[in-house]
């Protein structure tokens, strides 16, 4: 028996993986598709000088990859610590929170003072405020006992509405010039990605992803739930708070760059779970990032060049993601 | 050695564990019995730092469970909860492998894999090893969770109703396994049981709880007596000696 045991234990793939889709293969295919989509994105329909088109498109491509990765990783992390597959940071109002933080900053400091501040410092300041708010709020929601999904969804709806109306109220009583500054900041899109912000965002997202990767085994244990994770020796509260900080950083970074995308995370995380056939974070984290990048890049290519639309990628994502959200909700896949 | 010192737990005005003190020396199979709501699960949760107590301390090998690093404790003490479940969709083998996490932190070695296979063998789980937990019967799932706890390979093992859902053969198999763990490997096992006869036949010591307190505590010969059991359960229990075992009857 012991020889048999050793033989089984020594195989590279544990027997548990036999029944599954092979995550390694799926990951390779996804990576290849991303490369193809990126190549198409850079070259299809390019007219005029390459030296102009390529750098321009490359910046945009980098933006899509950074945002896609940030949203995907943030959603997977969030779903892991909240033990569900239907809630996302945006559904709980995390990007509404970011909008409010921005609005309050413009309101309190004034557009002129803001313009005088260095953009980098400004952006980092916002991220810090955002992380603080998110940790207090979501730490309180998720640090303790398990709460029912319905309660959380309700909290998300109410919170999102509350934060958005708070922003709306401030925007209404704001000086029109400052309001113009604010709208400029808030209504960014995939088509107008700011170069300097892209650099900072990429750095933050890289740091967040490095953390998630470093903690991938802890994340697997956290996904088991509070009692189980504690029993296995993971300091649950602290670990969850750390993850929520990273989620807040990722969400702030991507929201600052392109504005809120509510359903992208939900869509790509769930596609990743299905395609990879496992919940192990060492597969799901890179898998979700690739799926997300693929959706954004390929979606942009198809919309722009095949269908001739210009700016509707966000709309399409929200539509497909929204439908998936309803399906998941009705099927009760959240449990 | 687990030392429980004056542990109290309240929910609002009701005290569900009331100033309990208990020493569990190393080695030995301790059965914790008592009626529903006596506070058995609450006490076990406090002992395994899953639940904070309102007063009192629990020491495991001299370390206070509320202040000791969780991962240090996880290598000394394992707990099976009464309503064991996990958030993710896992196969049996994946679940059992998590039992090795405190030792390997996710980088599972050949030795870890051997532990997992052994636990699967012991609990008769090999035929279901690659099935998802939600594709199992209640008893098979219960055995999978016990396998995970045993895989943790700790000196102290707390099991809250491990015989839940088990058929007669697997219940006896489980008790035999726990007995072997204490006799051959020197483990300390505290197990919550509802079947007083299982407690009588397999344990070294029976602790009976009632209304949040320890009502009786002693070897089976002292606790499995009509007046003691009737007091604990508020039910007439007759005790017979059959084949050298003390058997309580209470069925009608
Ligand atoms: N979260 C809670 N809030 C309020 N009361 C609780 C809570 N958890 C447990 N209780 C109460 O504490 C008492 C002890 O519960 P506990 O689960 O420890 O009982 P038990 O001895 O394990 O019972 P059983 O044999 O049914 O498992 C019960 O009366 C229960 O109603
Ligand atoms: Mg109980």
PDB file of C-alpha atoms and ligand atoms in Angstrom, chain B residues 11 16 34-43 82 160-161 194, ligand 1:
ATOM      1  CA  UNK B  11     -26.094  35.748  25.188  1.00  0.00           C
ATOM      2  CA  UNK B  16     -25.186  29.407  28.296  1.00  0.00           C
ATOM      3  CA  UNK B  34     -25.682  16.424  27.952  1.00  0.00           C
ATOM      4  CA  UNK B  35     -29.089  17.478  26.676  1.00  0.00           C
ATOM      5  CA  UNK B  36     -29.670  19.869  23.757  1.00  0.00           C
ATOM      6  CA  UNK B  37     -28.733  23.397  24.708  1.00  0.00           C
ATOM      7  CA  UNK B  38     -26.543  22.314  27.623  1.00  0.00           C
ATOM      8  CA  UNK B  39     -23.664  24.366  26.230  1.00  0.00           C
ATOM      9  CA  UNK B  40     -21.449  21.581  24.837  1.00  0.00           C
ATOM     10  CA  UNK B  41     -20.885  23.160  21.433  1.00  0.00           C
ATOM     11  CA  UNK B  42     -20.417  26.591  22.955  1.00  0.00           C
ATOM     12  CA  UNK B  43     -17.771  25.248  25.318  1.00  0.00           C
ATOM     13  CA  UNK B  82     -21.316  20.420  14.766  1.00  0.00           C
ATOM     14  CA  UNK B 160     -18.580  18.008  18.085  1.00  0.00           C
ATOM     15  CA  UNK B 161     -20.942  15.117  17.375  1.00  0.00           C
ATOM     16  CA  UNK B 194     -25.508  11.911  22.277  1.00  0.00           C
TER      17      UNK B 194
HETATM   18  N1  LIG C   1     -25.699  32.849  18.791  1.00  0.00           N
HETATM   19  C1  LIG C   1     -26.506  32.549  19.830  1.00  0.00           C
HETATM   20  N2  LIG C   1     -27.331  33.483  20.342  1.00  0.00           N
HETATM   21  C2  LIG C   1     -28.116  33.197  21.393  1.00  0.00           C
HETATM   22  N3  LIG C   1     -28.153  32.005  22.017  1.00  0.00           N
HETATM   23  C3  LIG C   1     -27.342  31.037  21.549  1.00  0.00           C
HETATM   24  C4  LIG C   1     -26.473  31.255  20.448  1.00  0.00           C
HETATM   25  N4  LIG C   1     -25.784  30.125  20.215  1.00  0.00           N
HETATM   26  C5  LIG C   1     -26.211  29.237  21.135  1.00  0.00           C
HETATM   27  N5  LIG C   1     -27.149  29.776  21.929  1.00  0.00           N
HETATM   28  C6  LIG C   1     -27.815  29.118  23.047  1.00  0.00           C
HETATM   29  O1  LIG C   1     -26.817  28.609  23.885  1.00  0.00           O
HETATM   30  C7  LIG C   1     -27.247  27.403  24.481  1.00  0.00           C
HETATM   31  C8  LIG C   1     -26.142  26.370  24.333  1.00  0.00           C
HETATM   32  O2  LIG C   1     -25.984  26.058  22.945  1.00  0.00           O
HETATM   33  P1  LIG C   1     -25.018  24.906  22.472  1.00  0.00           P
HETATM   34  O3  LIG C   1     -25.005  24.930  21.010  1.00  0.00           O
HETATM   35  O4  LIG C   1     -23.728  25.057  23.182  1.00  0.00           O
HETATM   36  O5  LIG C   1     -25.762  23.603  23.002  1.00  0.00           O
HETATM   37  P2  LIG C   1     -25.341  22.091  22.819  1.00  0.00           P
HETATM   38  O6  LIG C   1     -25.108  21.561  24.189  1.00  0.00           O
HETATM   39  O7  LIG C   1     -24.262  21.952  21.857  1.00  0.00           O
HETATM   40  O8  LIG C   1     -26.690  21.480  22.261  1.00  0.00           O
HETATM   41  P3  LIG C   1     -26.924  20.381  21.121  1.00  0.00           P
HETATM   42  O9  LIG C   1     -26.872  19.059  21.802  1.00  0.00           O
HETATM   43  O10 LIG C   1     -28.299  20.666  20.639  1.00  0.00           O
HETATM   44  O11 LIG C   1     -25.895  20.551  20.077  1.00  0.00           O
HETATM   45  C9  LIG C   1     -28.540  27.019  23.802  1.00  0.00           C
HETATM   46  O12 LIG C   1     -29.591  27.268  24.698  1.00  0.00           O
HETATM   47  C10 LIG C   1     -28.623  27.929  22.620  1.00  0.00           C
HETATM   48  O13 LIG C   1     -29.956  28.270  22.373  1.00  0.00           O
END
